[in-house]
Coordinates of C-alpha atoms and ligand atoms in Angstrom, one line a residue:
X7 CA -19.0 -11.5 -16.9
X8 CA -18.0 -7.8 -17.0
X9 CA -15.6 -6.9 -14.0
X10 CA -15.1 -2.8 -12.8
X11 CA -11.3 -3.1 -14.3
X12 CA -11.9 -4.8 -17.3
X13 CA -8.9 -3.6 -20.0
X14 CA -7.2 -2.3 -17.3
X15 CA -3.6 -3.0 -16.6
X16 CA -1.9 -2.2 -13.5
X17 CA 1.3 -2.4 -11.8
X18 CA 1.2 -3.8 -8.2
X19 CA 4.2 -3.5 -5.9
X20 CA 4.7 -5.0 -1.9
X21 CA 3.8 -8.6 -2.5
X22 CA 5.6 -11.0 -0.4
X23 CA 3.1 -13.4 1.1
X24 CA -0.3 -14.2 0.5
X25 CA -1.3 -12.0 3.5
X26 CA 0.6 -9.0 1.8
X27 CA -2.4 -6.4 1.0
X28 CA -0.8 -6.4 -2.3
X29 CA -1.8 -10.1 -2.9
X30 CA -5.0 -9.8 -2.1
X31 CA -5.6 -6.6 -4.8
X32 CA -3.7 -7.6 -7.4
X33 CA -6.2 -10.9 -7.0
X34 CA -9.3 -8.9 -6.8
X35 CA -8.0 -6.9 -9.5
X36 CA -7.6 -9.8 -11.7
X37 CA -10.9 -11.1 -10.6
X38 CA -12.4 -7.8 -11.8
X39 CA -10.9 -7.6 -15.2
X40 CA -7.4 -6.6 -14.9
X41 CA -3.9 -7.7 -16.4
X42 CA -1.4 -7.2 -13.3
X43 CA 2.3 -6.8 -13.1
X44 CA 4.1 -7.3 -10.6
X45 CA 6.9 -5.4 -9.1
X46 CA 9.3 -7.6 -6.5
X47 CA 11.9 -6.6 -4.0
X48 CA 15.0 -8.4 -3.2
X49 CA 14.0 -11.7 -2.9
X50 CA 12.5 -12.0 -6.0
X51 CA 12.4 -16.2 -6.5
X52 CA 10.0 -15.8 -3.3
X53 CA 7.4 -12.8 -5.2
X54 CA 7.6 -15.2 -8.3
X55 CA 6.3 -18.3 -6.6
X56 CA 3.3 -16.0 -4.9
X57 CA 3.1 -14.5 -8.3
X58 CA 1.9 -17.9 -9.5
X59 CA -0.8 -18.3 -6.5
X60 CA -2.8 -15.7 -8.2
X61 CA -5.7 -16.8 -10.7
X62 CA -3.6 -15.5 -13.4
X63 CA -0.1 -15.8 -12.5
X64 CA 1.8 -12.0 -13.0
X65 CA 4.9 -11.0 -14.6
X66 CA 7.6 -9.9 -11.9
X67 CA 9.8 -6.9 -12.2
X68 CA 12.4 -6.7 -9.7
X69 CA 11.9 -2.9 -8.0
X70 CA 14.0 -1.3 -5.0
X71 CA 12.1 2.1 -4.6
X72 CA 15.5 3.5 -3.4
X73 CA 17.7 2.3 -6.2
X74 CA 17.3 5.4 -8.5
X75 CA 18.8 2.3 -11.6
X76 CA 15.7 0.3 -10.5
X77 CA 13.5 3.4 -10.8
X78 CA 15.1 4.5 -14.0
X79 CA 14.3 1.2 -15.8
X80 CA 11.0 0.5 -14.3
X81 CA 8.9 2.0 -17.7
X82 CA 11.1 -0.4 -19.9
X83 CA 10.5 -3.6 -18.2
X84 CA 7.0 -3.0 -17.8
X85 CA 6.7 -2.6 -21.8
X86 CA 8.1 -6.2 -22.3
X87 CA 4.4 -7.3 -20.5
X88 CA 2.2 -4.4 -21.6
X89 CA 2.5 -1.4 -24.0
X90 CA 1.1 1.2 -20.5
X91 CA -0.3 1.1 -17.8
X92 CA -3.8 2.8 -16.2
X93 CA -2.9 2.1 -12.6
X94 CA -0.5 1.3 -9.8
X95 CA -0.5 0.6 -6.1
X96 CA 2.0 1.2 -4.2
X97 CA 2.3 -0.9 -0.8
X98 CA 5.6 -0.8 0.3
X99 CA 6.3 0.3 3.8
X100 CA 9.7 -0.4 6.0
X101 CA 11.6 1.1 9.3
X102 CA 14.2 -0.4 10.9
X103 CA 13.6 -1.8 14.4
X104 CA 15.0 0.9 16.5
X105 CA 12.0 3.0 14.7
X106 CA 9.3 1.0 16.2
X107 CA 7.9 -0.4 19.6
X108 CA 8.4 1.9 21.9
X109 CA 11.6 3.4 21.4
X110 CA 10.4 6.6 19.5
X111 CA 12.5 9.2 22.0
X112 CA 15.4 7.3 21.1
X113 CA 15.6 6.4 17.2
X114 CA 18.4 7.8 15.3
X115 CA 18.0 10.3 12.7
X116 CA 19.3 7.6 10.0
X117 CA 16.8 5.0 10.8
X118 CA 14.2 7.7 10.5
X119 CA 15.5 8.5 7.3
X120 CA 15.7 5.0 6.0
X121 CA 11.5 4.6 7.6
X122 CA 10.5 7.8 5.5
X123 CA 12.3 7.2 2.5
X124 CA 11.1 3.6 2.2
X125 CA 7.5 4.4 3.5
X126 CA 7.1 7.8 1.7
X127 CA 9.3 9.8 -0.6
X128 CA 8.8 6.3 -2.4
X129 CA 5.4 7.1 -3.3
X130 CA 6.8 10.1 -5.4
X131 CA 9.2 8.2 -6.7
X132 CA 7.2 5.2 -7.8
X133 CA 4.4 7.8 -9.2
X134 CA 7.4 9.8 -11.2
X135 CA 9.0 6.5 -12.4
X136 CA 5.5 5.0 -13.8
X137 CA 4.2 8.4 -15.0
X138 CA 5.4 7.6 -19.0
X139 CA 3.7 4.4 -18.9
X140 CA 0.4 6.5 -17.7
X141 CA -0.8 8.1 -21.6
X142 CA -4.5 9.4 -21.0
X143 CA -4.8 9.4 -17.4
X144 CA -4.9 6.7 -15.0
X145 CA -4.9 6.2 -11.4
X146 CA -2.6 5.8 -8.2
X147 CA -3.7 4.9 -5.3
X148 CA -1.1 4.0 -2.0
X149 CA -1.9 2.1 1.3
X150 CA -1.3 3.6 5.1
X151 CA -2.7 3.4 8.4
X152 CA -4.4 6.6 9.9
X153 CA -2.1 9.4 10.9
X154 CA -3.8 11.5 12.0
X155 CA -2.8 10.6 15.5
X156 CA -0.3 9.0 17.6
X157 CA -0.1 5.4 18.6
X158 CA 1.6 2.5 20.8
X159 CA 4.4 1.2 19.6
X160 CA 3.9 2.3 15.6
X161 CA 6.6 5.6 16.1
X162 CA 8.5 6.6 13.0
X163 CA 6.4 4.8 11.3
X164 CA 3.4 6.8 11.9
X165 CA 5.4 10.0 11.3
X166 CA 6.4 8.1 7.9
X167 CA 2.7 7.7 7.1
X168 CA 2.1 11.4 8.1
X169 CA 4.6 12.3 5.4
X170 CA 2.7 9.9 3.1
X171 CA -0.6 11.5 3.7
X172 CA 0.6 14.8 2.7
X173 CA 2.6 13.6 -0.3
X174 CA -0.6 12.2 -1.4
X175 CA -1.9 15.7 -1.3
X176 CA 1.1 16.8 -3.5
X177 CA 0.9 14.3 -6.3
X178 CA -2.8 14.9 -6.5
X179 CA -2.4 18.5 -7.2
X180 CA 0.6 17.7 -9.6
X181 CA -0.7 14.3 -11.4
X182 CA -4.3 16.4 -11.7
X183 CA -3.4 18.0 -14.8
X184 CA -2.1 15.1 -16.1
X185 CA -5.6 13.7 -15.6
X186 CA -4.2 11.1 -13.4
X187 CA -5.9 10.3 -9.4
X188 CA -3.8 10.2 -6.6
X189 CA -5.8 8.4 -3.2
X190 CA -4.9 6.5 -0.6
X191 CA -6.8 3.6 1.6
X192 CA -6.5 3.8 5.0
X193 CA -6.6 0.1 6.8
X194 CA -7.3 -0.9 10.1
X195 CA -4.4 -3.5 10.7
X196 CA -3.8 -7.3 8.7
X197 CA -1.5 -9.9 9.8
X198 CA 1.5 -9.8 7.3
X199 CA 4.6 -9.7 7.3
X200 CA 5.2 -5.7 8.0
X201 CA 2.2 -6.2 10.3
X202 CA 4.3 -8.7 12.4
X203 CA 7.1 -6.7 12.8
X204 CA 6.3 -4.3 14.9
X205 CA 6.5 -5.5 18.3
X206 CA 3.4 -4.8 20.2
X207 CA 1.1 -4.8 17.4
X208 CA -1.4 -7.2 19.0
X209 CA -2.4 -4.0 20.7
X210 CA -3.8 -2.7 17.3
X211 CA -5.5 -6.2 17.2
X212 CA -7.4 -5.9 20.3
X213 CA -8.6 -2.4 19.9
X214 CA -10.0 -3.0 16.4
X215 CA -11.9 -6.1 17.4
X216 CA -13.4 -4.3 20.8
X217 CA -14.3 -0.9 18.9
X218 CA -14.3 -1.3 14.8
X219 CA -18.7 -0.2 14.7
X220 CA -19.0 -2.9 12.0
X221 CA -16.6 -5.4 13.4
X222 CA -13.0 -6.1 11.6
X223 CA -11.5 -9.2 10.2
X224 CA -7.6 -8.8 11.2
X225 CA -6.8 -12.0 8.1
X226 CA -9.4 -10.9 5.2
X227 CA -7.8 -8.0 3.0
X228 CA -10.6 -8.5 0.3
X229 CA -12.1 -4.9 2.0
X230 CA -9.1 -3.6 1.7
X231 CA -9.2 -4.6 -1.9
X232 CA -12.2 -3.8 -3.2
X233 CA -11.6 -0.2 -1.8
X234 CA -8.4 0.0 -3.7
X235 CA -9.9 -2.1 -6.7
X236 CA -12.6 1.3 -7.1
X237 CA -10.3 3.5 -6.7
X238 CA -8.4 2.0 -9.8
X239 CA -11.4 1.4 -11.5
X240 CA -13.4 4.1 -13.1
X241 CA -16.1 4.8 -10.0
X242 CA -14.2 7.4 -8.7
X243 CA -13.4 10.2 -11.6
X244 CA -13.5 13.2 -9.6
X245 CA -11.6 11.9 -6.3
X246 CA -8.3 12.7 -5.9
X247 CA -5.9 13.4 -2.8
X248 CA -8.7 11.8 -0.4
X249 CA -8.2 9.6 2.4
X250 CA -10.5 6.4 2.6
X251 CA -10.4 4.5 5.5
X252 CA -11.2 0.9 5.1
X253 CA -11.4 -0.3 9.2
X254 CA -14.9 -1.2 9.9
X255 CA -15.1 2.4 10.8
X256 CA -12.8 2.5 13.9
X257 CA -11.0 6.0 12.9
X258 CA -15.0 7.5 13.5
X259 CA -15.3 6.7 17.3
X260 CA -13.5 7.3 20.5
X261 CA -14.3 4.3 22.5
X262 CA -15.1 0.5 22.4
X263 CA -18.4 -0.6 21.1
X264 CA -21.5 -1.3 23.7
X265 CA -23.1 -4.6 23.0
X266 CA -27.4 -3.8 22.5
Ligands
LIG306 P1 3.9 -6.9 3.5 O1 3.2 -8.0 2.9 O2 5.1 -7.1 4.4 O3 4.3 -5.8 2.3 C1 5.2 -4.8 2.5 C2 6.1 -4.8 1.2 O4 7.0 -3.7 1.1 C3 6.9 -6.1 1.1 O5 6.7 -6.7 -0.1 C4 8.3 -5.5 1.2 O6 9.3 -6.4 0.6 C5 8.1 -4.2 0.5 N1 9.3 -3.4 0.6 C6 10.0 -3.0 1.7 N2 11.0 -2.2 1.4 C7 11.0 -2.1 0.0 C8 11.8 -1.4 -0.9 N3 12.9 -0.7 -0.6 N4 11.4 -1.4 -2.2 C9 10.3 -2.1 -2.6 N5 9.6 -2.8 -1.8 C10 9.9 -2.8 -0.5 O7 2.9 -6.0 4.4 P2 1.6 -5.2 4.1 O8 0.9 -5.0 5.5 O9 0.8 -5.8 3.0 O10 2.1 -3.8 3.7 C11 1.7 -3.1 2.5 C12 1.3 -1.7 2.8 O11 0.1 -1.7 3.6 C13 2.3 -0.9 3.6 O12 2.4 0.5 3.1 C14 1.7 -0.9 5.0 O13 2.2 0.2 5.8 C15 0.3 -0.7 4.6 N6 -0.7 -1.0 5.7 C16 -0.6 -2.2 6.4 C17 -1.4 -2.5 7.4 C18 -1.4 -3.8 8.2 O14 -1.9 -3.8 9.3 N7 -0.7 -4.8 7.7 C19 -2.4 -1.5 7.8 C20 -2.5 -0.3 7.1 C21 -1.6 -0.1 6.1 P3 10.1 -7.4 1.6 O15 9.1 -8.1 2.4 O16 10.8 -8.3 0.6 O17 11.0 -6.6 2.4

């Protein structure tokens, strides 16, 4: 059976768990064709044994998107598993505590740092590192939750994923030339492990489930997936620096849904 990234190969970071969006695409992915490598932070053991959950299991490459070393040999230990690459996600988001759940008047300057360096400058820096693995074009495509207004508890965080939204604008028009796609998916929320650290986030899980038009499933991230699996794919050849959201169409209406 043909699959929509068939001969594909793709480099996947921000799996942790097998609730970590990550998971679930680099599954899809392989469902759909692809050969998948991992990328692993810190405790690596744990991102090998999840590695081997998936229907093929992945290669791991241990990657710190703030340790410039890490960054520098990224394109070498990808070659040991495949000669390039046509695609990577990046899912990787952090901010210390003091950054989230209410505390946003508050946060010092270094924690904010640490949110947007993590959450966003890494999305250059990921894009830059992988760029000599990418020959005849390829595609990027990053994961955030809607920015384009404020919420409970999310704080720095959501300024972070402001950042990212705009950087995703930038790499688009500097990857374009290159013949490579820049996109992000925007999610309505999944319970993982950067979900459940933010205090308050059950908010977010209420309001989706009352308003989401279609509805929203806050433990299946194959939507999120397959979203991300097309925009890796080659469906999308003329998209680049877009937003798509992938929340049951929450981000298009202002109040909760009226049973009929
Ligand atoms: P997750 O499973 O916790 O994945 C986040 C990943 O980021 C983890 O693997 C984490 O590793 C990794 N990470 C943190 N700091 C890193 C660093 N310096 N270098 C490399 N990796 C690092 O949570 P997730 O929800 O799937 O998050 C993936 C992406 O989806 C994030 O960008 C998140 O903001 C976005 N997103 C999530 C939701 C949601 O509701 N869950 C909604 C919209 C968008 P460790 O766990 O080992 O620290």
């Amino acid at each position: 059976m043909s699959g929509i990234l068939d001969g594909k190969r793709l480099l996947i970071t921000g799996v942790i768990t097998e609730q970590s969006l990550g998971f679930g695409v680099a599954k899809y992915a392989q469902e759909q064709g692809a050969e998948v490598v991992l990328t692993g932070f810190g405790r690596l053991s744990l991102v090998e044994r999840i590695a081997k959950k998936l229907p093929t299991p992945a290669p791991v490459i241990e990657l710190d998107v703030t340790d410039a070393e890490h960054l520098d040999r990224l394109a070498d230990e990808v070659r040991k598993h495949v000669d390039g690459i046509d695609g990577v996600l990046h899912s990787i988001a952090y901010a210390p505590p003091s950054a989230l759940g209410g505390n946003f008047l508050n946060t010092p300057w270094e924690d904010v740092a640490t949110a947007v360096q993590v959450s966003a400058f890494s999305y250059k820096s990921l894009a830059t590192a992988a760029l000599p693995l990418m020959g005849n074009g390829g595609s990027i495509v990053g994961l955030t939750f809607d920015a384009s207004q404020a919420w409970p508890v999310y704080d720095w965080m959501g300024v972070a994923k402001a950042a990212l939204e705009s950087a995703n604008r930038y790499l688009a028009r500097d990857f374009g030339p290159k013949g490579i796609r820049v996109n992000l998916v925007s999610a309505g929320p999944q319970r993982t492990m950067a979900a459940k650290s933010i205090p308050g986030f059950e908010a977010f899980e209420e309001a989706w489930t009352k308003r989401a038009p279609l509805g929203w499933s806050l433990t299946d991230s194959e939507p999120v997936a397959k979203a991300v699996a097309a925009l890796l794919s080659d469906l999308f050849p003329a998209t680049s620096g877009e937003i798509l959201h992938v929340d049951g169409g929450f981000h298009a209406v202002g109040v909760e849904r009226t049973e009929k």
